[in-house]
Amino acid sequence: MDINKYLKRIDYEGKHEKTLETLASLQTSHLFSVPFENLDIHRNIKIDLDKSFEKIVINNRGGFCYELNGLFYQLLKELGFNVKIVSARVNQGEKGFGAEFDHMAIVANIDNEQYLVDVGFGDFAYIPLRIILDKEIPDPRSVFRIEKFDDVYNIVKQKSEDSSFIPKYLFSETERVIDDFKNMCVFHQTSSESHFTQNKICSLPVKDGRITLSGNNLIITKNNNVETKELKSEAEVNIVLKKYFNIIL
């Protein structure tokens, strides 16, 4: 991996010290530079986890959890952080939680404290979340809490409209390797039961909100105000991808 190219891709010019401050800065820089997107799934292009660096760094694209967290994990390892990949099961509402390896996340150990790190879950945490039970964990744009759920952890996020919390996913601290996720990566690209095959998405936070392409709708959230514009053609979609995400398909 060419670390300098990766850091340039995420517009990071800060320190390389193995501290919580550096980790938080890297995570935030990544989230604001690399979109969460599943565009290749809807172009019938196979996602190859061995080519994530080429796709994201060289070709200026985004990706979904296996690509984003998988590559970010490799960057953190190269920089000397004590990190590991973990498996998570995403909350699917009435269907319960997804299967094992449904989602990939990262756990970092800094000064003997464990932190949940995730740059591949769309609108989620902007900084590492300390894994401490039943305490409100503030984040720049929300509040989280980690609860014990049988022998794993349940990460819940506070709703923006009220003070209630909703489950996001279950995760454990068991270390995994990227190959463990490859079958579920194929599932999410091909199965009609995967939400990734239902609708194309490309989403990126900005200073005062978030910009999202969902299907043929451009959704701009600014200071909690939401504006939606329907895109009439693939040409308009491509214009939006270039203008807001700097993506040229």
Short mmCIF file of C-alpha atoms in Angstrom, two decimals:
data_model
loop_
_atom_site.label_atom_id
_atom_site.label_comp_id
_atom_site.label_asym_id
_atom_site.label_seq_id
_atom_site.Cartn_x
_atom_site.Cartn_y
_atom_site.Cartn_z
CA MET A 1 0.00 0.00 0.00
CA ASP A 2 1.21 3.50 -0.86
CA ILE A 3 0.41 5.31 2.39
CA ASN A 4 1.12 8.77 0.97
CA LYS A 5 -1.36 8.29 -1.86
CA TYR A 6 -3.98 7.03 0.58
CA LEU A 7 -3.49 10.00 2.94
CA LYS A 8 -3.69 12.38 -0.01
CA ARG A 9 -6.93 10.69 -1.12
CA ILE A 10 -8.50 11.42 2.26
CA ASP A 11 -6.96 14.90 2.44
CA TYR A 12 -5.07 14.09 5.64
CA GLU A 13 -1.99 16.14 6.51
CA GLY A 14 -1.90 15.59 10.27
CA LYS A 15 0.33 13.64 12.62
CA HIS A 16 1.14 9.95 12.34
CA GLU A 17 1.36 9.35 16.07
CA LYS A 18 -0.52 6.32 17.35
CA THR A 19 -2.91 8.32 19.52
CA LEU A 20 -6.67 8.63 19.86
CA GLU A 21 -6.47 12.16 18.47
CA THR A 22 -4.71 10.94 15.31
CA LEU A 23 -7.14 8.05 14.89
CA ALA A 24 -10.13 10.38 15.22
CA SER A 25 -8.64 12.80 12.66
CA LEU A 26 -7.98 9.97 10.21
CA GLN A 27 -11.52 8.64 10.62
CA THR A 28 -13.14 12.02 10.11
CA SER A 29 -10.94 12.81 7.10
CA HIS A 30 -11.84 9.46 5.55
CA LEU A 31 -15.58 9.93 6.08
CA PHE A 32 -15.57 13.41 4.51
CA SER A 33 -13.50 12.31 1.51
CA VAL A 34 -14.60 8.80 0.54
CA PRO A 35 -18.31 8.25 -0.18
CA PHE A 36 -20.33 5.29 0.98
CA GLU A 37 -21.61 3.86 -2.31
CA ASN A 38 -22.73 0.66 -4.03
CA LEU A 39 -22.72 1.89 -7.62
CA ASP A 40 -20.78 -1.07 -9.05
CA ILE A 41 -23.45 -3.49 -7.82
CA HIS A 42 -25.97 -1.72 -10.06
CA ARG A 43 -23.52 -1.69 -12.97
CA ASN A 44 -23.05 -5.48 -12.68
CA ILE A 45 -19.37 -5.01 -11.90
CA LYS A 46 -18.00 -7.53 -9.41
CA ILE A 47 -16.50 -6.03 -6.26
CA ASP A 48 -13.05 -7.51 -5.63
CA LEU A 49 -11.81 -6.83 -2.10
CA ASP A 50 -8.24 -7.39 -3.26
CA LYS A 51 -8.57 -4.32 -5.49
CA SER A 52 -10.02 -1.87 -2.95
CA PHE A 53 -6.91 0.35 -2.99
CA GLU A 54 -7.04 0.69 -6.76
CA LYS A 55 -10.76 1.45 -6.74
CA ILE A 56 -10.87 3.88 -3.81
CA VAL A 57 -7.48 5.58 -3.88
CA ILE A 58 -6.36 5.43 -7.51
CA ASN A 59 -9.78 5.67 -9.18
CA ASN A 60 -11.26 8.11 -6.65
CA ARG A 61 -14.27 5.97 -5.84
CA GLY A 62 -16.07 4.96 -2.66
CA GLY A 63 -17.43 1.61 -1.58
CA PHE A 64 -19.44 -0.27 1.02
CA CYS A 65 -18.34 -1.65 4.37
CA TYR A 66 -16.08 -4.49 3.23
CA GLU A 67 -14.15 -2.18 0.94
CA LEU A 68 -14.04 0.92 3.14
CA ASN A 69 -13.35 -0.65 6.53
CA GLY A 70 -11.14 -3.34 5.00
CA LEU A 71 -8.89 -0.75 3.37
CA PHE A 72 -8.95 1.64 6.33
CA TYR A 73 -7.91 -1.24 8.59
CA GLN A 74 -4.90 -1.87 6.34
CA LEU A 75 -3.95 1.81 6.49
CA LEU A 76 -4.14 1.84 10.28
CA LYS A 77 -2.00 -1.30 10.44
CA GLU A 78 0.59 0.29 8.16
CA LEU A 79 0.66 3.35 10.43
CA GLY A 80 1.30 1.13 13.44
CA PHE A 81 -2.08 1.18 15.18
CA ASN A 82 -3.18 -1.84 17.23
CA VAL A 83 -6.35 -2.72 15.33
CA LYS A 84 -8.40 -5.74 14.35
CA ILE A 85 -11.34 -6.48 12.08
CA VAL A 86 -14.57 -7.63 13.71
CA SER A 87 -17.86 -8.98 12.42
CA ALA A 88 -21.19 -7.24 12.94
CA ARG A 89 -24.85 -8.07 12.35
CA VAL A 90 -26.95 -5.14 11.14
CA ASN A 91 -30.36 -4.33 12.62
CA GLN A 92 -33.03 -5.15 10.00
CA GLY A 93 -36.06 -3.98 11.95
CA GLU A 94 -38.78 -6.58 12.21
CA LYS A 95 -36.47 -9.17 10.63
CA GLY A 96 -34.08 -8.90 13.57
CA PHE A 97 -30.33 -8.81 13.01
CA GLY A 98 -28.50 -10.00 9.92
CA ALA A 99 -26.21 -12.99 9.61
CA GLU A 100 -22.64 -13.14 10.88
CA PHE A 101 -20.24 -11.14 8.65
CA ASP A 102 -23.18 -8.98 7.53
CA HIS A 103 -21.01 -5.95 8.28
CA MET A 104 -17.30 -5.35 8.84
CA ALA A 105 -16.06 -2.96 11.52
CA ILE A 106 -12.77 -2.20 13.27
CA VAL A 107 -11.75 -2.28 16.92
CA ALA A 108 -8.69 -0.27 17.96
CA ASN A 109 -6.73 -0.61 21.20
CA ILE A 110 -5.20 2.64 22.41
CA ASP A 111 -3.69 2.93 25.88
CA ASN A 112 -5.45 -0.30 26.87
CA GLU A 113 -8.86 1.09 25.94
CA GLN A 114 -10.96 -0.44 23.16
CA TYR A 115 -12.62 1.78 20.51
CA LEU A 116 -15.13 0.96 17.79
CA VAL A 117 -14.02 2.47 14.48
CA ASP A 118 -16.26 2.47 11.39
CA VAL A 119 -15.91 4.36 8.09
CA GLY A 120 -18.21 1.99 6.19
CA PHE A 121 -21.70 2.37 7.61
CA GLY A 122 -22.93 5.55 5.96
CA ASP A 123 -24.30 8.11 8.42
CA PHE A 124 -22.78 6.71 11.59
CA ALA A 125 -20.07 7.77 14.06
CA TYR A 126 -17.56 10.42 13.02
CA ILE A 127 -14.97 9.56 15.66
CA PRO A 128 -13.90 6.36 17.45
CA LEU A 129 -16.39 5.23 20.11
CA ARG A 130 -14.94 3.97 23.35
CA ILE A 131 -16.33 0.51 24.13
CA ILE A 132 -17.77 1.19 27.56
CA LEU A 133 -21.12 -0.23 28.62
CA ASP A 134 -24.33 1.69 29.25
CA LYS A 135 -22.80 5.16 29.01
CA GLU A 136 -23.82 7.88 26.59
CA ILE A 137 -20.95 8.39 24.13
CA PRO A 138 -21.02 11.81 22.43
CA ASP A 139 -20.15 12.12 18.76
CA PRO A 140 -19.98 15.33 16.68
CA ARG A 141 -23.42 14.69 15.16
CA SER A 142 -25.12 12.23 17.49
CA VAL A 143 -24.97 10.27 20.74
CA PHE A 144 -24.31 6.53 20.98
CA ARG A 145 -24.53 3.89 23.66
CA ILE A 146 -23.05 0.40 23.80
CA GLU A 147 -25.05 -2.28 25.57
CA LYS A 148 -24.36 -5.92 26.33
CA PHE A 149 -26.47 -8.30 24.20
CA ASP A 150 -25.93 -11.93 25.21
CA ASP A 151 -22.20 -12.47 24.55
CA VAL A 152 -21.83 -9.54 22.08
CA TYR A 153 -22.30 -5.76 22.04
CA ASN A 154 -25.25 -3.77 20.74
CA ILE A 155 -24.41 -0.31 19.43
CA VAL A 156 -27.40 2.05 19.54
CA LYS A 157 -27.72 5.58 18.17
CA GLN A 158 -29.88 8.43 19.40
CA LYS A 159 -32.57 9.59 17.01
CA SER A 160 -32.29 13.16 15.77
CA GLU A 161 -35.98 13.87 16.35
CA ASP A 162 -36.16 12.74 19.99
CA SER A 163 -34.03 11.29 22.78
CA SER A 164 -34.76 7.61 22.09
CA PHE A 165 -32.12 5.19 20.84
CA ILE A 166 -32.32 2.69 17.98
CA PRO A 167 -30.09 -0.37 17.49
CA LYS A 168 -27.62 -0.15 14.61
CA TYR A 169 -25.73 -3.43 14.81
CA LEU A 170 -24.39 -6.19 17.05
CA PHE A 171 -20.64 -6.76 17.15
CA SER A 172 -18.11 -8.81 19.06
CA GLU A 173 -14.44 -8.31 19.82
CA THR A 174 -13.44 -11.58 18.14
CA GLU A 175 -10.72 -10.90 15.60
CA ARG A 176 -11.49 -11.78 11.98
CA VAL A 177 -9.66 -11.63 8.65
CA ILE A 178 -10.89 -10.07 5.42
CA ASP A 179 -11.38 -13.47 3.74
CA ASP A 180 -14.00 -14.32 6.38
CA PHE A 181 -16.29 -11.70 4.81
CA LYS A 182 -15.98 -12.68 1.15
CA ASN A 183 -19.07 -14.93 1.03
CA MET A 184 -21.27 -12.21 2.53
CA CYS A 185 -19.68 -9.68 0.19
CA VAL A 186 -20.90 -11.82 -2.73
CA PHE A 187 -24.32 -12.18 -1.08
CA HIS A 188 -24.75 -8.42 -0.78
CA GLN A 189 -23.83 -7.98 -4.45
CA THR A 190 -26.13 -10.66 -5.84
CA SER A 191 -29.02 -11.58 -3.54
CA SER A 192 -32.47 -10.07 -3.88
CA GLU A 193 -32.60 -10.25 -0.07
CA SER A 194 -29.76 -7.75 0.23
CA HIS A 195 -30.75 -4.10 0.57
CA PHE A 196 -27.69 -3.19 -1.52
CA THR A 197 -29.25 -4.76 -4.62
CA GLN A 198 -32.52 -2.87 -4.16
CA ASN A 199 -31.33 0.67 -4.71
CA LYS A 200 -28.15 2.47 -5.71
CA ILE A 201 -26.72 4.85 -3.16
CA CYS A 202 -23.86 7.30 -2.89
CA SER A 203 -23.56 9.39 0.27
CA LEU A 204 -21.06 11.80 1.77
CA PRO A 205 -21.16 14.12 4.79
CA VAL A 206 -20.42 17.80 4.29
CA LYS A 207 -19.71 20.57 6.78
CA ASP A 208 -23.33 21.43 7.53
CA GLY A 209 -25.14 18.25 6.52
CA ARG A 210 -25.02 15.39 4.05
CA ILE A 211 -25.43 14.82 0.31
CA THR A 212 -26.97 11.56 -0.85
CA LEU A 213 -27.86 10.02 -4.17
CA SER A 214 -30.56 7.42 -3.51
CA GLY A 215 -31.91 5.74 -6.60
CA ASN A 216 -32.77 8.65 -8.87
CA ASN A 217 -33.18 11.15 -6.06
CA LEU A 218 -30.63 13.72 -4.95
CA ILE A 219 -31.11 14.43 -1.23
CA ILE A 220 -29.33 17.44 0.25
CA THR A 221 -29.52 17.87 4.01
CA LYS A 222 -28.30 21.23 5.26
CA ASN A 223 -28.69 22.43 8.85
CA ASN A 224 -31.41 19.79 9.35
CA ASN A 225 -33.35 21.02 6.31
CA VAL A 226 -33.90 18.37 3.64
CA GLU A 227 -34.26 19.11 -0.07
CA THR A 228 -35.03 16.31 -2.54
CA LYS A 229 -34.71 16.52 -6.31
CA GLU A 230 -35.74 13.77 -8.71
CA LEU A 231 -33.21 13.07 -11.44
CA LYS A 232 -34.86 12.38 -14.78
CA SER A 233 -32.09 10.51 -16.60
CA GLU A 234 -28.85 8.60 -16.22
CA ALA A 235 -27.09 11.65 -17.64
CA GLU A 236 -28.39 13.74 -14.73
CA VAL A 237 -27.24 11.06 -12.29
CA ASN A 238 -23.76 11.16 -13.77
CA ILE A 239 -23.67 14.96 -13.49
CA VAL A 240 -24.59 14.69 -9.79
CA LEU A 241 -21.93 12.05 -9.20
CA LYS A 242 -19.26 14.28 -10.73
CA LYS A 243 -20.43 17.51 -9.08
CA TYR A 244 -20.95 16.30 -5.52
CA PHE A 245 -18.78 13.18 -5.23
CA ASN A 246 -16.11 13.70 -7.90
CA ILE A 247 -16.97 10.29 -9.32
CA ILE A 248 -16.75 9.60 -13.05
CA LEU A 249 -18.09 6.17 -13.98
#
